[in-house]
Coordinates of N, CA and C in Angstrom, one line a residue:
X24 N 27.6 4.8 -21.5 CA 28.3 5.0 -20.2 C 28.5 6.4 -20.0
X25 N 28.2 6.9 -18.8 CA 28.4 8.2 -18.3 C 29.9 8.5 -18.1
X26 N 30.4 9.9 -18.2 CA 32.1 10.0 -17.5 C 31.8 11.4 -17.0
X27 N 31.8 12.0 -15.5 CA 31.8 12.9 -15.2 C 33.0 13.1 -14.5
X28 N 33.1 14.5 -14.0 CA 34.3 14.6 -13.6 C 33.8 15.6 -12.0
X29 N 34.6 14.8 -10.6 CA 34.2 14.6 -9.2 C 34.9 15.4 -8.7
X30 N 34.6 16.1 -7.6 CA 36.0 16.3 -6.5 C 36.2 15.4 -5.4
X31 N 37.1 14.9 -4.9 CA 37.0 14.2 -3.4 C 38.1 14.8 -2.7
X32 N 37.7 15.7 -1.6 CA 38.6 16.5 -1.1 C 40.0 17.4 -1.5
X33 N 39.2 17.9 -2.9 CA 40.0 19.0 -3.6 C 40.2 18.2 -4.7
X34 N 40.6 16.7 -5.0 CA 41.4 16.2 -5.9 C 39.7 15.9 -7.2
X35 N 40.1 16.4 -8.6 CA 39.4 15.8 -9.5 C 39.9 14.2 -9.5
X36 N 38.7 13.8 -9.6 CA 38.5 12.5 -10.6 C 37.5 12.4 -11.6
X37 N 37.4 11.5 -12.2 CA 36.9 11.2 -13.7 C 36.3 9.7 -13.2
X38 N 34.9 10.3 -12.9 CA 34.3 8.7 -12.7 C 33.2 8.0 -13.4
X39 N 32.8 7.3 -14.1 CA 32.7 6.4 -14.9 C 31.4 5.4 -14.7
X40 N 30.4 5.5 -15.5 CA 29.3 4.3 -14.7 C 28.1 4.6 -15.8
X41 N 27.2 3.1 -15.5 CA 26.1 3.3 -16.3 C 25.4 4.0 -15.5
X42 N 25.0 4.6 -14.4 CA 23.9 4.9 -13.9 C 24.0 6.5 -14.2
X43 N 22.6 6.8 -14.2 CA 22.5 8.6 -14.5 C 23.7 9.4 -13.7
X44 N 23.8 10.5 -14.4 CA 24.7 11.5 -14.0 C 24.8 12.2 -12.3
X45 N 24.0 12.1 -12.3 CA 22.8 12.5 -10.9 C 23.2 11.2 -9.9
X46 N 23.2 10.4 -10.5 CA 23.8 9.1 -9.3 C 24.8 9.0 -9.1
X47 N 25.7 9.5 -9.8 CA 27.3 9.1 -9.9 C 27.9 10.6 -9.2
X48 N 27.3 11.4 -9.3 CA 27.3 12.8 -8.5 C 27.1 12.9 -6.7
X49 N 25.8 11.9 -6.7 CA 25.8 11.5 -4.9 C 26.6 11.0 -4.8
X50 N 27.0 9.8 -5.3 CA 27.7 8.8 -5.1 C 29.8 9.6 -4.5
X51 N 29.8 10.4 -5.6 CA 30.9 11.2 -5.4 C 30.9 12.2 -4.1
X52 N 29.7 13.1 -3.7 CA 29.3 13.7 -3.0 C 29.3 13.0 -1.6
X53 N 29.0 11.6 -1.4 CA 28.8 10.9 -0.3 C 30.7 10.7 0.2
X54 N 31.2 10.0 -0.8 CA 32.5 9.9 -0.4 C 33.3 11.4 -0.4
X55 N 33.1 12.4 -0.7 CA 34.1 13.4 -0.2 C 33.6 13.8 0.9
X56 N 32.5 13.7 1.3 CA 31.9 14.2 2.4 C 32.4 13.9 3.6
X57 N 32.5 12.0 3.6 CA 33.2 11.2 4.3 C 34.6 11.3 4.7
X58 N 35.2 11.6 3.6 CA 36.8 11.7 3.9 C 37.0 13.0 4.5
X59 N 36.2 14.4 3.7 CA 36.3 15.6 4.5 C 36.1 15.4 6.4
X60 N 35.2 15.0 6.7 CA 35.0 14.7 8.0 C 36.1 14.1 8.9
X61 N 36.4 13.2 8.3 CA 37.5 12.1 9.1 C 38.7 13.2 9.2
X62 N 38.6 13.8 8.6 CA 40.4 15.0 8.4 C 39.9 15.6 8.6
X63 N 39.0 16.1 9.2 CA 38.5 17.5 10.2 C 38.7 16.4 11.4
X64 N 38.2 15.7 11.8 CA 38.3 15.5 13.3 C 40.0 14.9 13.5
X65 N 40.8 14.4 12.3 CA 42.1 14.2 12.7 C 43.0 14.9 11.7
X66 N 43.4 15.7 11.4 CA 44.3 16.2 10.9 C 45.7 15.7 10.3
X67 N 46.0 14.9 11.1 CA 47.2 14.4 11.5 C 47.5 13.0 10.1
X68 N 46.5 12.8 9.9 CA 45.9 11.3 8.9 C 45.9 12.0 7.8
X69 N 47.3 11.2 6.7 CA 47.4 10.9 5.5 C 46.2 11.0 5.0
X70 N 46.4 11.2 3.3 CA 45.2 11.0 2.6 C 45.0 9.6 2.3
X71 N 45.9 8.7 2.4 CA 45.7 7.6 2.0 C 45.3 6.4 3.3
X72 N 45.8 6.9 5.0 CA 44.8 6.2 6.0 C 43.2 7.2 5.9
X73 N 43.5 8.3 5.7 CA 41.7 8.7 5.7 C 40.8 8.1 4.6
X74 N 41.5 8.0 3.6 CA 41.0 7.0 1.9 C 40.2 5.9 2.8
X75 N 41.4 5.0 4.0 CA 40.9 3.6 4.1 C 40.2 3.7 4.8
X76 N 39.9 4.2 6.2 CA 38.9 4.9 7.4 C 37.6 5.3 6.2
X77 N 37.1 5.8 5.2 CA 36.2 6.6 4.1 C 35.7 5.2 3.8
X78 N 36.7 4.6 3.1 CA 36.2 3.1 2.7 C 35.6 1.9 4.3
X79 N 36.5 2.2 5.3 CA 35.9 1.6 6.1 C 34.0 2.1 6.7
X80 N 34.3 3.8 6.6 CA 33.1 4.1 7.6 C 31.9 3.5 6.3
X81 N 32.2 3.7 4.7 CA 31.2 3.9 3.8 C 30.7 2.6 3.9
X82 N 31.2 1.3 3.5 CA 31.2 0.0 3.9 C 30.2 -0.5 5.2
X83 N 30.7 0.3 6.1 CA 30.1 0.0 7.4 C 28.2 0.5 7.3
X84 N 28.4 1.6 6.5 CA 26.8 2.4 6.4 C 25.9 1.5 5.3
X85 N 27.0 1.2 4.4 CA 26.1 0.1 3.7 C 26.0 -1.2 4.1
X86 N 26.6 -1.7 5.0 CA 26.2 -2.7 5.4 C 24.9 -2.6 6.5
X87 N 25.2 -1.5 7.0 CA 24.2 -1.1 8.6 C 22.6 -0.6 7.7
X88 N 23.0 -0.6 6.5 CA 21.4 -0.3 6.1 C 21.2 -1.4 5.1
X89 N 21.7 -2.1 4.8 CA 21.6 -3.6 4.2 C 20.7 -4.0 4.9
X90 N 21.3 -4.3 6.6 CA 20.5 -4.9 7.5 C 19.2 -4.6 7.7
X91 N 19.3 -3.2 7.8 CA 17.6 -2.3 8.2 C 16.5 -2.7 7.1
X92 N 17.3 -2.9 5.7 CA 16.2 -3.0 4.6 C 15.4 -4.5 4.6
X93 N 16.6 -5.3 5.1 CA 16.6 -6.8 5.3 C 15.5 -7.0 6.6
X94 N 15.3 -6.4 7.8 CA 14.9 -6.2 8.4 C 13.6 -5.8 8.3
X95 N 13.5 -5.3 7.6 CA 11.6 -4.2 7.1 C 11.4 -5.0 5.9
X96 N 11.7 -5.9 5.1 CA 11.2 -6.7 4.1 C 10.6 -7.9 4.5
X97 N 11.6 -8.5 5.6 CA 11.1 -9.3 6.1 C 9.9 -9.1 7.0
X98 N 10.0 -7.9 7.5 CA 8.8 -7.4 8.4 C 7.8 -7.6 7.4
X99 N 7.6 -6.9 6.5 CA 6.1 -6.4 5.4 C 6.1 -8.0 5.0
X100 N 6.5 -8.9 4.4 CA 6.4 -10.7 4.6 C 5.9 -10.9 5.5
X101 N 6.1 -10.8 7.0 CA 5.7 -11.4 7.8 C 4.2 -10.7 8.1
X102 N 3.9 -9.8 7.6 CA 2.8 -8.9 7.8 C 1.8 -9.2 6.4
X103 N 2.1 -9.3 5.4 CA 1.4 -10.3 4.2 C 1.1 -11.3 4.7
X104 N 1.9 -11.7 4.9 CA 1.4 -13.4 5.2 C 0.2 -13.6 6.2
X105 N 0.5 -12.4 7.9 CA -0.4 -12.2 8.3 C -2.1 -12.0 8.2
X106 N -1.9 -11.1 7.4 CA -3.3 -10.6 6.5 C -3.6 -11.9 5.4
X107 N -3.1 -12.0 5.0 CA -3.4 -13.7 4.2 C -4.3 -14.6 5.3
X108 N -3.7 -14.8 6.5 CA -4.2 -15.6 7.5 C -5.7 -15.0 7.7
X109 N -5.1 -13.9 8.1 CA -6.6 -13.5 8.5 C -8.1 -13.2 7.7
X110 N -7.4 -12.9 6.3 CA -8.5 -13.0 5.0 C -9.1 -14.3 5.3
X111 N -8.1 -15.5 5.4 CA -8.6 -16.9 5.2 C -9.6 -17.2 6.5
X112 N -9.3 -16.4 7.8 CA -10.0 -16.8 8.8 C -11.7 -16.1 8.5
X113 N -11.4 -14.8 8.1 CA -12.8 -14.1 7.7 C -13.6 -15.1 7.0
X114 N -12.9 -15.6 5.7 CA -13.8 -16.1 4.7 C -14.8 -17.5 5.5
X115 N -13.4 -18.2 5.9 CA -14.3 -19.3 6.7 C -15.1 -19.2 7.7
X116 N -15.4 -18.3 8.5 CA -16.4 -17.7 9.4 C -17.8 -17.4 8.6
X117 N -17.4 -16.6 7.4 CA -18.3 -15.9 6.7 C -19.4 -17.4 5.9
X118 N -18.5 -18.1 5.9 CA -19.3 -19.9 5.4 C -19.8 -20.0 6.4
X119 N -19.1 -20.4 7.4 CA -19.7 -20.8 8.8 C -21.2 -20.3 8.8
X120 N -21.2 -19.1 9.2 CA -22.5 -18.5 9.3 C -23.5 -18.9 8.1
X121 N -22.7 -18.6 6.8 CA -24.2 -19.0 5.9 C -24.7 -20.5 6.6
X122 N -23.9 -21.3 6.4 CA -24.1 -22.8 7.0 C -24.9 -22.8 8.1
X123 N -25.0 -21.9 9.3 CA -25.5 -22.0 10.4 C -26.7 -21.3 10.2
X124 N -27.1 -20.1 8.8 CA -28.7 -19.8 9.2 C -29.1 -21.2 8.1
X125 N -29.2 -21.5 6.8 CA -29.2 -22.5 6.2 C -30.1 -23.3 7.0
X126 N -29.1 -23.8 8.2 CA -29.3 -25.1 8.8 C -30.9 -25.0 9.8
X127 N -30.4 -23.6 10.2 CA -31.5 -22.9 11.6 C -33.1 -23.1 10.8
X128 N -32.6 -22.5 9.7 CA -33.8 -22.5 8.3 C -34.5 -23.7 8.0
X129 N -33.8 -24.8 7.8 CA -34.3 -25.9 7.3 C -35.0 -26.5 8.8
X130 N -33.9 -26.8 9.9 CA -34.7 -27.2 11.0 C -36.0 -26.7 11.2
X131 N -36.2 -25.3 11.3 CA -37.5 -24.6 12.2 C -38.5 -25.1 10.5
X132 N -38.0 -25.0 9.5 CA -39.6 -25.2 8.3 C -40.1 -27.1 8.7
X133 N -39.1 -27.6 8.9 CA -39.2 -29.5 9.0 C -40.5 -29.4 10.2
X134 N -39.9 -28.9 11.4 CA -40.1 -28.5 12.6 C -42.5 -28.2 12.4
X135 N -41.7 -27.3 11.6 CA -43.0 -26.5 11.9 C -44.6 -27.1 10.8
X136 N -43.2 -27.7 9.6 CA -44.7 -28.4 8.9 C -44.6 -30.1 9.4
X137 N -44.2 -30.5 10.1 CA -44.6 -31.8 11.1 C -45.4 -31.4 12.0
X138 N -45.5 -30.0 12.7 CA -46.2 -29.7 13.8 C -47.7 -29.7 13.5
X139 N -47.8 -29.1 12.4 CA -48.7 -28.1 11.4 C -49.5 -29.3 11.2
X140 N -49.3 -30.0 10.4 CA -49.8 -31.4 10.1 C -50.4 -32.4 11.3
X141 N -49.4 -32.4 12.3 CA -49.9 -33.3 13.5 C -51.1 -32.7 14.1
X142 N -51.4 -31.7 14.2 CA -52.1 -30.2 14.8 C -53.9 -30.5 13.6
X143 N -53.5 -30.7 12.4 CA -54.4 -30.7 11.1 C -55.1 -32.0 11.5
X144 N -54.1 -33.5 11.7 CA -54.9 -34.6 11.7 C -55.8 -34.4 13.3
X145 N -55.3 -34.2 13.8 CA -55.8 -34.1 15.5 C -57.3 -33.5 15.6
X146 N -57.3 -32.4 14.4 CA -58.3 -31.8 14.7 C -59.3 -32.6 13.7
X147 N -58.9 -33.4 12.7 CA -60.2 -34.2 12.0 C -60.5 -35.1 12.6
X148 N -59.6 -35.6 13.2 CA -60.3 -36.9 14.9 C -60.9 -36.5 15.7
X149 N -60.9 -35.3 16.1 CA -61.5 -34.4 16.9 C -63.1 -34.7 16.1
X150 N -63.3 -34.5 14.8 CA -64.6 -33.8 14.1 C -65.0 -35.2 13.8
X151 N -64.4 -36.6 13.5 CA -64.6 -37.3 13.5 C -65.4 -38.7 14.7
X152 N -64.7 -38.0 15.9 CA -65.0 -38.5 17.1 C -66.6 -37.8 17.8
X153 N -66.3 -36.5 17.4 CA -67.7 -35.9 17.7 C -68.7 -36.0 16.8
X154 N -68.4 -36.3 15.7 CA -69.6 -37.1 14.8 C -70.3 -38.7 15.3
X155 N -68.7 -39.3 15.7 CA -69.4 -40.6 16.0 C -70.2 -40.7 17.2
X156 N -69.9 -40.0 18.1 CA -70.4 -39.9 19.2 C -71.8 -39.6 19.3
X157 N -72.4 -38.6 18.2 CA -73.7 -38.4 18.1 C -73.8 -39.4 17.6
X158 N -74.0 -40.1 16.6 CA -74.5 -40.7 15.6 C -75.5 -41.7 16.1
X159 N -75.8 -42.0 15.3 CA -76.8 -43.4 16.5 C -76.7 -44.5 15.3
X160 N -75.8 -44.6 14.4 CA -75.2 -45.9 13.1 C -74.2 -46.6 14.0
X161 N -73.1 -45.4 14.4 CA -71.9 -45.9 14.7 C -71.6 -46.5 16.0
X162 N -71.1 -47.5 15.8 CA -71.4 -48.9 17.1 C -69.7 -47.8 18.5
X163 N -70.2 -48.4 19.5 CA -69.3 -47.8 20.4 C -67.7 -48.2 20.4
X164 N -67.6 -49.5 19.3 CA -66.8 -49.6 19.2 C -65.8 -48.9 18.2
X165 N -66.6 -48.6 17.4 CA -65.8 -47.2 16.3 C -65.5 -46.0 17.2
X166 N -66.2 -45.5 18.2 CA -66.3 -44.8 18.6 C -64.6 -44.6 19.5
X167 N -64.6 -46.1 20.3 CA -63.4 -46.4 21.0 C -62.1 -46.3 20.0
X168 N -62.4 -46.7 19.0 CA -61.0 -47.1 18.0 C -60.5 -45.5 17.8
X169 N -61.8 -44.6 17.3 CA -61.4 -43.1 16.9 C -60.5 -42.3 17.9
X170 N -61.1 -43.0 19.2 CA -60.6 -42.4 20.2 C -59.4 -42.6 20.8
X171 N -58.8 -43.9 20.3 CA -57.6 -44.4 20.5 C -56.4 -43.8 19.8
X172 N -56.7 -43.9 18.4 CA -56.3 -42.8 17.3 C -56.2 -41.1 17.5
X173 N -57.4 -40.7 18.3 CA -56.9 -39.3 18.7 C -56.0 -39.5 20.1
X174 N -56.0 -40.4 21.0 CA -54.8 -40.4 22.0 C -53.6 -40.6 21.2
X175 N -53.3 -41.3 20.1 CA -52.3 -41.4 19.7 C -51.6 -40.2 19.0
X176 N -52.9 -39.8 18.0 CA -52.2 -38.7 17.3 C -52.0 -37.2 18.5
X177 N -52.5 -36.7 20.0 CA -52.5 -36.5 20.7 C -50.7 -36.1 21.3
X178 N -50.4 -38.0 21.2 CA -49.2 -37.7 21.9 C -48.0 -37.7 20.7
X179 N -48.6 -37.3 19.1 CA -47.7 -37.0 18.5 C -47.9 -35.5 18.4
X180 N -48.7 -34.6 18.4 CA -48.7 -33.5 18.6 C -48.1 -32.9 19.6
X181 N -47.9 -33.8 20.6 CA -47.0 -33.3 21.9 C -45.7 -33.4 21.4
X182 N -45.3 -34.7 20.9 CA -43.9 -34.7 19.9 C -43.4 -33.7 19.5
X183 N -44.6 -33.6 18.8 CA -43.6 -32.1 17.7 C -43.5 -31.2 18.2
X184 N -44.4 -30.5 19.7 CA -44.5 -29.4 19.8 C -43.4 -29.3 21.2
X185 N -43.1 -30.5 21.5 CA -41.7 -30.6 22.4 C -40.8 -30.6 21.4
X186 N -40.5 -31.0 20.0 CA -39.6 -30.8 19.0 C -39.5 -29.1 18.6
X187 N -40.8 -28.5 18.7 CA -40.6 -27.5 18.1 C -40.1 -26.2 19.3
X188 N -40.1 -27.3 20.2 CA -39.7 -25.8 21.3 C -38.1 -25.7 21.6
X189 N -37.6 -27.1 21.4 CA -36.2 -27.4 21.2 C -35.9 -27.1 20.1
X190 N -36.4 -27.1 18.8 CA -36.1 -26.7 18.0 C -35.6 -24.9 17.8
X191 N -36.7 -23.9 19.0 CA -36.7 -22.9 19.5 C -35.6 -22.6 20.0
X192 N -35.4 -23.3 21.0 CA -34.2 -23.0 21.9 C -33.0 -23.4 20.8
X193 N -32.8 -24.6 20.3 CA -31.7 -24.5 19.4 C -31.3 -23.2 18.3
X194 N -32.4 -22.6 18.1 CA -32.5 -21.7 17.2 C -31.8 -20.3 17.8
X195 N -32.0 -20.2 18.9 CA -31.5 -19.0 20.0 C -30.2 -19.6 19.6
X196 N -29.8 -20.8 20.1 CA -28.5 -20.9 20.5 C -27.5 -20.4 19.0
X197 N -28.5 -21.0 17.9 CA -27.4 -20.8 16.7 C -27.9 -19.3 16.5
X198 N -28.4 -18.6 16.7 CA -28.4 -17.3 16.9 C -26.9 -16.7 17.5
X199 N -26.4 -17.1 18.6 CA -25.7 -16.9 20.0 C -24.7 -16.7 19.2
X200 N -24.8 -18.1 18.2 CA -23.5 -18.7 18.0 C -22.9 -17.7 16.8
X201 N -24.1 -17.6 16.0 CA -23.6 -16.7 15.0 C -23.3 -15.0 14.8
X202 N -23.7 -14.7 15.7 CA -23.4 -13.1 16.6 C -21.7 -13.4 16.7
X203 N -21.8 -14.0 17.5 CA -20.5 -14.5 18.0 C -19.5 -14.8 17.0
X204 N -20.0 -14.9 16.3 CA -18.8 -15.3 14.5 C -18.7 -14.5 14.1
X205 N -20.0 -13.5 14.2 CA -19.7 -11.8 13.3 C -18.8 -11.1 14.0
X206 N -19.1 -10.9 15.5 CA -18.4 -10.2 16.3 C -16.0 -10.7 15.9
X207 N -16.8 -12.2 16.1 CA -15.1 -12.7 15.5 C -14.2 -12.0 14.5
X208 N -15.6 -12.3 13.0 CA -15.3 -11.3 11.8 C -15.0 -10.1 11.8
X209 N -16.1 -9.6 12.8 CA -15.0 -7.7 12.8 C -13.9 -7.6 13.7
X210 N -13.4 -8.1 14.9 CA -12.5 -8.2 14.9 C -10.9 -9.1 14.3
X211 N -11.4 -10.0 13.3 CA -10.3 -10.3 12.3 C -10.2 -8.7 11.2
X212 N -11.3 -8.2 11.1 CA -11.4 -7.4 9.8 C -10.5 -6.1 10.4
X213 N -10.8 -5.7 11.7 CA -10.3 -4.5 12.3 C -8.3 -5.0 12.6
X214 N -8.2 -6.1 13.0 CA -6.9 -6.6 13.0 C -6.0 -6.7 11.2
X215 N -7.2 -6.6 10.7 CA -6.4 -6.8 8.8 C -5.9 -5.3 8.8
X216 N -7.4 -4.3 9.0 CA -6.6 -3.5 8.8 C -5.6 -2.6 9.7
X217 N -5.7 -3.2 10.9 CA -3.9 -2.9 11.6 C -2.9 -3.2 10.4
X218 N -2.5 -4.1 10.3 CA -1.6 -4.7 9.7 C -1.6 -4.2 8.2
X219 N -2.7 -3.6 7.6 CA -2.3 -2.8 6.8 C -1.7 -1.7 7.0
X220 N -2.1 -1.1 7.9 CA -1.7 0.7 8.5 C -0.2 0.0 8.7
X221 N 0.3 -0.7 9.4 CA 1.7 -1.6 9.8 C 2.4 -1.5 8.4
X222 N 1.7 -2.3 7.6 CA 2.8 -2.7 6.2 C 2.9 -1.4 5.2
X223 N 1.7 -0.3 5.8 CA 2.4 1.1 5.0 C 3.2 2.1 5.5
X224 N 3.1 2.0 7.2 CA 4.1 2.7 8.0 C 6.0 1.9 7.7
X225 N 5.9 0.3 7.4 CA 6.9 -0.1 7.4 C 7.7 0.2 6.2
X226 N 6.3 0.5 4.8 CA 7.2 1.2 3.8 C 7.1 2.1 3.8
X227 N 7.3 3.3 4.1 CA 7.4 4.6 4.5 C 8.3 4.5 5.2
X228 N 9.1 3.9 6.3 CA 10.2 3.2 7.0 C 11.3 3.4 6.0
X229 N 10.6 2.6 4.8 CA 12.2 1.8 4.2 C 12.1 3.2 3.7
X230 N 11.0 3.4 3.0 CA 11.8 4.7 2.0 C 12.2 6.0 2.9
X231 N 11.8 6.2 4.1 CA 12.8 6.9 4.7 C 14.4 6.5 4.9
X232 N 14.5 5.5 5.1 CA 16.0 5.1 5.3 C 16.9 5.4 4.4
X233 N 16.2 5.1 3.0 CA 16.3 5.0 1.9 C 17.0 6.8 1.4
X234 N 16.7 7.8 1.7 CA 15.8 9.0 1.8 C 17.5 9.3 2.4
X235 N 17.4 9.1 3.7 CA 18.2 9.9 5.2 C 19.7 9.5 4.3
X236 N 19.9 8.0 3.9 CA 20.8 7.9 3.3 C 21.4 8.3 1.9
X237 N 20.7 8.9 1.2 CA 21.1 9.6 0.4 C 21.5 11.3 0.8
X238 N 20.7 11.6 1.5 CA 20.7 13.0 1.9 C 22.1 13.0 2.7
X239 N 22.8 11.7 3.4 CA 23.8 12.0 4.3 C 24.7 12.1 3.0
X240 N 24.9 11.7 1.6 CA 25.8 11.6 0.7 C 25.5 12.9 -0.1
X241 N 24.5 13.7 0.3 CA 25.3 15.1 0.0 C 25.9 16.3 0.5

């Protein structure tokens, strides 16, 4: 335990405490300062009503920055938690998107080796139809059947290739869509770091308060 020895308005005292020498010095410093003041502006006041006025004003300062610290803690909380939110909103955007080229990806390959293939058989009916047709073996009714078979495979090549143009335009869209998620992402990412610049100005805040109030206690 520390024991230094104080003035408060001329009178020593002997004060007493665990905290460094240096603390118990402001600490003394802050209250003679206080009571000096009060007996400058009234003269007329005891030492023992200026004592209680010293104890009232000092009370009053620590309560009035209780509040302020209470105040800015809760702030930088409410500003964590924030950035929490908005981490979580980034991340799930950032899925989103893989999910949406993924998906863009798999459609247009399905898409395009269906088309690919309908396109492949079409053209051996094609070479099959024009063999039969020369031929002088093959009866007209093979001829008819091949032909049927290329009408059919015909209107599945139209299938796909109306699938694959929808598939096109769908592809734009999840394009649109996913622009639009990044654009979202930079501005969640430019809002995080607001709220950083926020929760370093708010502690620079406290430790000013922190700061002013000590400096008034010398």
């Amino acid at each position: 335990m520390n024991v230094i020895t104080i003035k408060i308005n001329g009178i020593e005292y002997n004060l007493k405490g665990d905290e460094k020498e240096e603390y118990l010095r402001t600490v003394g410093n802050y209250v003679d300062k206080k009571i000096k003041n009060i007996l400058e502006n009234n003269e007329k006041l005891s030492t023992a009503d200026a004592a209680i006025l010293t104890a009232l004003n000092v009370a009053d300062d620590m309560f009035k920055t209780g509040i302020e610290n209470d105040e800015l803690v809760d702030k930088l909380e409410r500003m964590k938690n924030e950035e929490n939110n908005v981490r979580s909103q980034i991340e799930i955007l950032q899925k989103k998107i893989e999910e949406i080229k993924k998906e863009s990806e798999i459609q247009n390959k399905n898409v395009n080796e269906k088309l690919l293939k309908a396109e492949n058989e079409k053209q051996e009916l094609l070479a099959k139809v024009e063999e039969a047709s020369s031929s002088k073996t093959d009866s007209s009714e093979q001829v008819e059947e091949l032909m049927e078979q290329l009408s059919i495979m015909e209107t599945e090549v139209k299938k796909y290739r109306e699938l694959y143009n929808k598939s096109k335009d769908e592809n734009k869209e999840l394009k649109f869509n996913m622009h639009s998620l990044k654009y979202k992402i930079i501005d969640l990412e430019n809002k995080y770091f607001e709220n950083q610049i926020e929760v370093a100005k708010s502690k620079k805040q406290l430790v000013e308060v922190l700061k002013n109030e000590s400096k008034k206690s010398k």
